[in-house]
Amino acid sequence: DAGVIQSPRHEVTEMGQEVTLRCKPISGHNSLFWYRQTMMRGLELLIYFNNNVPIDDSGMPEDRFSAKMPNASFSTLKIQPSEPRDSAVYFCASRPGGAKNIQYFGAGTRLSVL
Amino acid sequence: TQLLEQSPQFLSIQEGENLTVYCNSSSVFSSLQWYRQEPGEGPVLLVTVVTGGEVKKLKRLTFQFGDARKDSSLHITAAQPGDTGLYLCRGGNEKLTFGTGTRLTIIP
């Protein structure tokens, strides 16, 4: 299996621009998680989905952030408009059904907002 | 959100030495996990501990879950450069935030 695939690996954009991060979970996994990692705050859970349905988005920092999962094999995290404080590494993880404690992470997208 | 504190934040030691890093919380966990993250990669699960007082070994790594299930430790024996990375602990619940981690560097 190819694992969780995230794209792009790196994104550099200017303040005010829209940014879309993409994630393809491991086939057959039914939960998907979006995290943000910074030196100051560590790894923070932003939102997670079960069977394509958002379950908890309380970690989403503000209305500029939105996430969708239109089908079992694809999810997006969008930031509009982006701000310099959004600069971080964004990770997607997926989990197989029935395996409460196991998450498999992608390699992340490093976002720099100038 | 339940908080997880890890210590030390940074640790740099010589190859061959032993070390212990810690994960603490005021909350009780049903289970706790340790992950290792290498530069440019996502975290990779090392172990899950479930029972208070449980000890699990993974080659030179020994994981212990506190009796009260509020804390955990990771002990590495005879550290090697390949052990370098960010070690993260996490409670066994989607709502829990990962600890800020211990950044470990093993000097050859």
Tab-separated table of N, CA and C in Angstrom, chain A residues 9 31 33 35 37 39-45 48 50 56 58 89 91 95 100-108 110, chain B residues 9-10 30-31 33 35 37 40-45 48 50 86 88 90-100 103:
chain	number	residue	atom	x	y	z
A	9	ARG	N	3.806	18.729	-1.306
A	9	ARG	CA	4.708	18.551	-0.162
A	9	ARG	C	5.119	19.896	0.411
A	31	SER	N	-11.616	6.484	8.715
A	31	SER	CA	-11.482	7.731	9.469
A	31	SER	C	-10.306	8.521	8.919
A	33	PHE	N	-8.039	12.282	9.530
A	33	PHE	CA	-7.720	13.340	10.485
A	33	PHE	C	-6.825	14.379	9.807
A	35	TYR	N	-4.184	17.462	10.906
A	35	TYR	CA	-3.419	18.044	12.004
A	35	TYR	C	-2.573	19.201	11.473
A	37	GLN	N	1.123	21.197	12.655
A	37	GLN	CA	2.266	21.093	13.556
A	37	GLN	C	3.124	22.344	13.454
A	39	MET	N	6.336	24.556	15.903
A	39	MET	CA	7.271	24.415	17.021
A	39	MET	C	6.616	24.870	18.316
A	40	MET	N	5.828	25.938	18.226
A	40	MET	CA	5.271	26.522	19.448
A	40	MET	C	4.131	25.677	20.018
A	41	ARG	N	3.291	25.123	19.172
A	41	ARG	CA	2.056	24.478	19.639
A	41	ARG	C	2.060	22.968	19.460
A	42	GLY	N	3.115	22.436	18.838
A	42	GLY	CA	3.164	20.991	18.635
A	42	GLY	C	2.166	20.535	17.584
A	43	LEU	N	1.681	19.320	17.746
A	43	LEU	CA	0.783	18.697	16.773
A	43	LEU	C	-0.655	18.866	17.280
A	44	GLU	N	-1.455	19.615	16.529
A	44	GLU	CA	-2.827	19.922	16.951
A	44	GLU	C	-3.821	19.271	15.994
A	45	LEU	N	-4.838	18.642	16.548
A	45	LEU	CA	-5.903	18.078	15.721
A	45	LEU	C	-6.836	19.202	15.283
A	48	TYR	N	-11.692	15.822	12.256
A	48	TYR	CA	-11.628	14.459	11.774
A	48	TYR	C	-12.978	14.007	11.235
A	50	ASN	N	-15.414	10.547	10.065
A	50	ASN	CA	-15.700	9.113	10.053
A	50	ASN	C	-16.647	8.846	8.895
A	56	ASP	N	-15.825	16.119	14.351
A	56	ASP	CA	-15.421	17.151	15.309
A	56	ASP	C	-14.498	18.136	14.609
A	58	SER	N	-13.799	21.145	16.146
A	58	SER	CA	-13.541	22.153	17.180
A	58	SER	C	-12.093	22.642	17.179
A	89	VAL	N	3.392	22.882	9.260
A	89	VAL	CA	3.297	21.634	8.507
A	89	VAL	C	1.927	21.026	8.805
A	91	PHE	N	-0.573	17.849	8.488
A	91	PHE	CA	-0.561	16.398	8.303
A	91	PHE	C	-1.980	15.868	8.163
A	95	ARG	N	-7.244	6.048	9.509
A	95	ARG	CA	-7.355	4.969	10.484
A	95	ARG	C	-8.341	3.933	9.979
A	100	LYS	N	-9.092	1.628	17.056
A	100	LYS	CA	-9.263	2.935	17.687
A	100	LYS	C	-7.963	3.683	17.881
A	101	ASN	N	-6.885	2.966	18.120
A	101	ASN	CA	-5.660	3.625	18.549
A	101	ASN	C	-4.632	3.827	17.463
A	102	ILE	N	-4.883	3.389	16.268
A	102	ILE	CA	-3.846	3.422	15.244
A	102	ILE	C	-4.176	4.478	14.199
A	103	GLN	N	-3.246	5.370	13.971
A	103	GLN	CA	-3.374	6.318	12.871
A	103	GLN	C	-2.111	6.262	12.031
A	104	TYR	N	-2.297	6.329	10.740
A	104	TYR	CA	-1.176	6.326	9.809
A	104	TYR	C	-1.085	7.710	9.178
A	105	PHE	N	0.080	8.307	9.311
A	105	PHE	CA	0.262	9.686	8.879
A	105	PHE	C	0.875	9.775	7.489
A	106	GLY	N	0.476	10.818	6.764
A	106	GLY	CA	1.167	11.185	5.542
A	106	GLY	C	2.446	11.927	5.863
A	107	ALA	N	3.171	12.294	4.834
A	107	ALA	CA	4.460	12.978	5.019
A	107	ALA	C	4.297	14.466	5.268
A	108	GLY	N	3.072	14.976	5.121
A	108	GLY	CA	2.810	16.367	5.463
A	108	GLY	C	2.980	17.329	4.302
A	110	ARG	N	4.275	21.243	3.922
A	110	ARG	CA	4.879	22.390	4.609
A	110	ARG	C	4.381	23.656	3.932
B	9	GLN	N	12.322	18.772	26.695
B	9	GLN	CA	11.895	19.220	25.371
B	9	GLN	C	12.957	18.874	24.331
B	10	PHE	N	14.204	19.031	24.714
B	10	PHE	CA	15.339	18.705	23.842
B	10	PHE	C	16.313	17.833	24.621
B	30	SER	N	-7.253	5.900	28.881
B	30	SER	CA	-7.577	4.496	28.659
B	30	SER	C	-6.397	3.779	28.011
B	31	SER	N	-5.604	4.518	27.252
B	31	SER	CA	-4.407	3.969	26.635
B	31	SER	C	-3.503	5.136	26.262
B	33	GLN	N	-0.070	6.217	23.569
B	33	GLN	CA	0.783	5.799	22.462
B	33	GLN	C	2.043	6.640	22.419
B	35	TYR	N	4.949	7.813	19.524
B	35	TYR	CA	5.270	7.924	18.107
B	35	TYR	C	6.688	8.474	17.976
B	37	GLN	N	8.889	10.702	15.075
B	37	GLN	CA	8.778	11.470	13.835
B	37	GLN	C	10.163	11.875	13.381
B	40	GLY	N	10.888	15.718	7.974
B	40	GLY	CA	10.245	15.619	6.675
B	40	GLY	C	9.240	14.487	6.556
B	41	GLU	N	8.925	13.850	7.676
B	41	GLU	CA	7.976	12.740	7.651
B	41	GLU	C	6.894	12.936	8.708
B	42	GLY	N	5.833	12.136	8.592
B	42	GLY	CA	4.818	12.159	9.621
B	42	GLY	C	5.186	11.225	10.760
B	43	PRO	N	4.496	11.369	11.904
B	43	PRO	CA	4.769	10.486	13.036
B	43	PRO	C	4.445	9.029	12.697
B	44	VAL	N	5.226	8.130	13.264
B	44	VAL	CA	5.009	6.699	13.076
B	44	VAL	C	4.794	6.066	14.443
B	45	LEU	N	3.739	5.297	14.561
B	45	LEU	CA	3.408	4.669	15.837
B	45	LEU	C	4.465	3.639	16.232
B	48	THR	N	1.559	1.034	21.753
B	48	THR	CA	0.390	1.442	22.530
B	48	THR	C	0.415	0.691	23.853
B	50	VAL	N	-1.763	-0.017	27.454
B	50	VAL	CA	-3.179	-0.003	27.806
B	50	VAL	C	-3.412	-0.172	29.316
B	86	LEU	N	11.895	13.114	16.730
B	86	LEU	CA	10.961	13.743	17.664
B	86	LEU	C	10.060	12.649	18.216
B	88	LEU	N	6.830	11.621	20.351
B	88	LEU	CA	5.547	12.197	20.741
B	88	LEU	C	4.724	11.167	21.489
B	90	ARG	N	0.708	10.379	23.002
B	90	ARG	CA	-0.673	10.728	22.682
B	90	ARG	C	-1.613	9.837	23.473
B	91	GLY	N	-2.668	10.424	23.995
B	91	GLY	CA	-3.679	9.642	24.682
B	91	GLY	C	-4.551	8.913	23.676
B	92	GLY	N	-5.175	7.849	24.088
B	92	GLY	CA	-5.959	7.003	23.196
B	92	GLY	C	-7.358	7.514	22.942
B	93	ASN	N	-7.456	8.718	22.396
B	93	ASN	CA	-8.753	9.357	22.210
B	93	ASN	C	-8.577	10.429	21.150
B	94	GLU	N	-9.493	10.534	20.186
B	94	GLU	CA	-9.346	11.519	19.107
B	94	GLU	C	-9.261	12.939	19.632
B	95	LYS	N	-9.885	13.204	20.777
B	95	LYS	CA	-9.937	14.584	21.250
B	95	LYS	C	-8.625	15.050	21.872
B	96	LEU	N	-7.752	14.119	22.184
B	96	LEU	CA	-6.540	14.499	22.889
B	96	LEU	C	-5.489	15.042	21.928
B	97	THR	N	-4.845	16.094	22.340
B	97	THR	CA	-3.758	16.664	21.563
B	97	THR	C	-2.479	15.903	21.869
B	98	PHE	N	-1.646	15.738	20.887
B	98	PHE	CA	-0.329	15.169	21.114
B	98	PHE	C	0.453	16.079	22.055
B	99	GLY	N	1.390	15.487	22.782
B	99	GLY	CA	2.350	16.285	23.525
B	99	GLY	C	3.243	17.054	22.555
B	100	THR	N	3.943	18.084	23.080
B	100	THR	CA	4.815	18.871	22.199
B	100	THR	C	6.074	18.114	21.827
B	103	ARG	N	12.613	16.296	21.434
B	103	ARG	CA	13.469	16.225	20.233
B	103	ARG	C	14.803	15.632	20.657
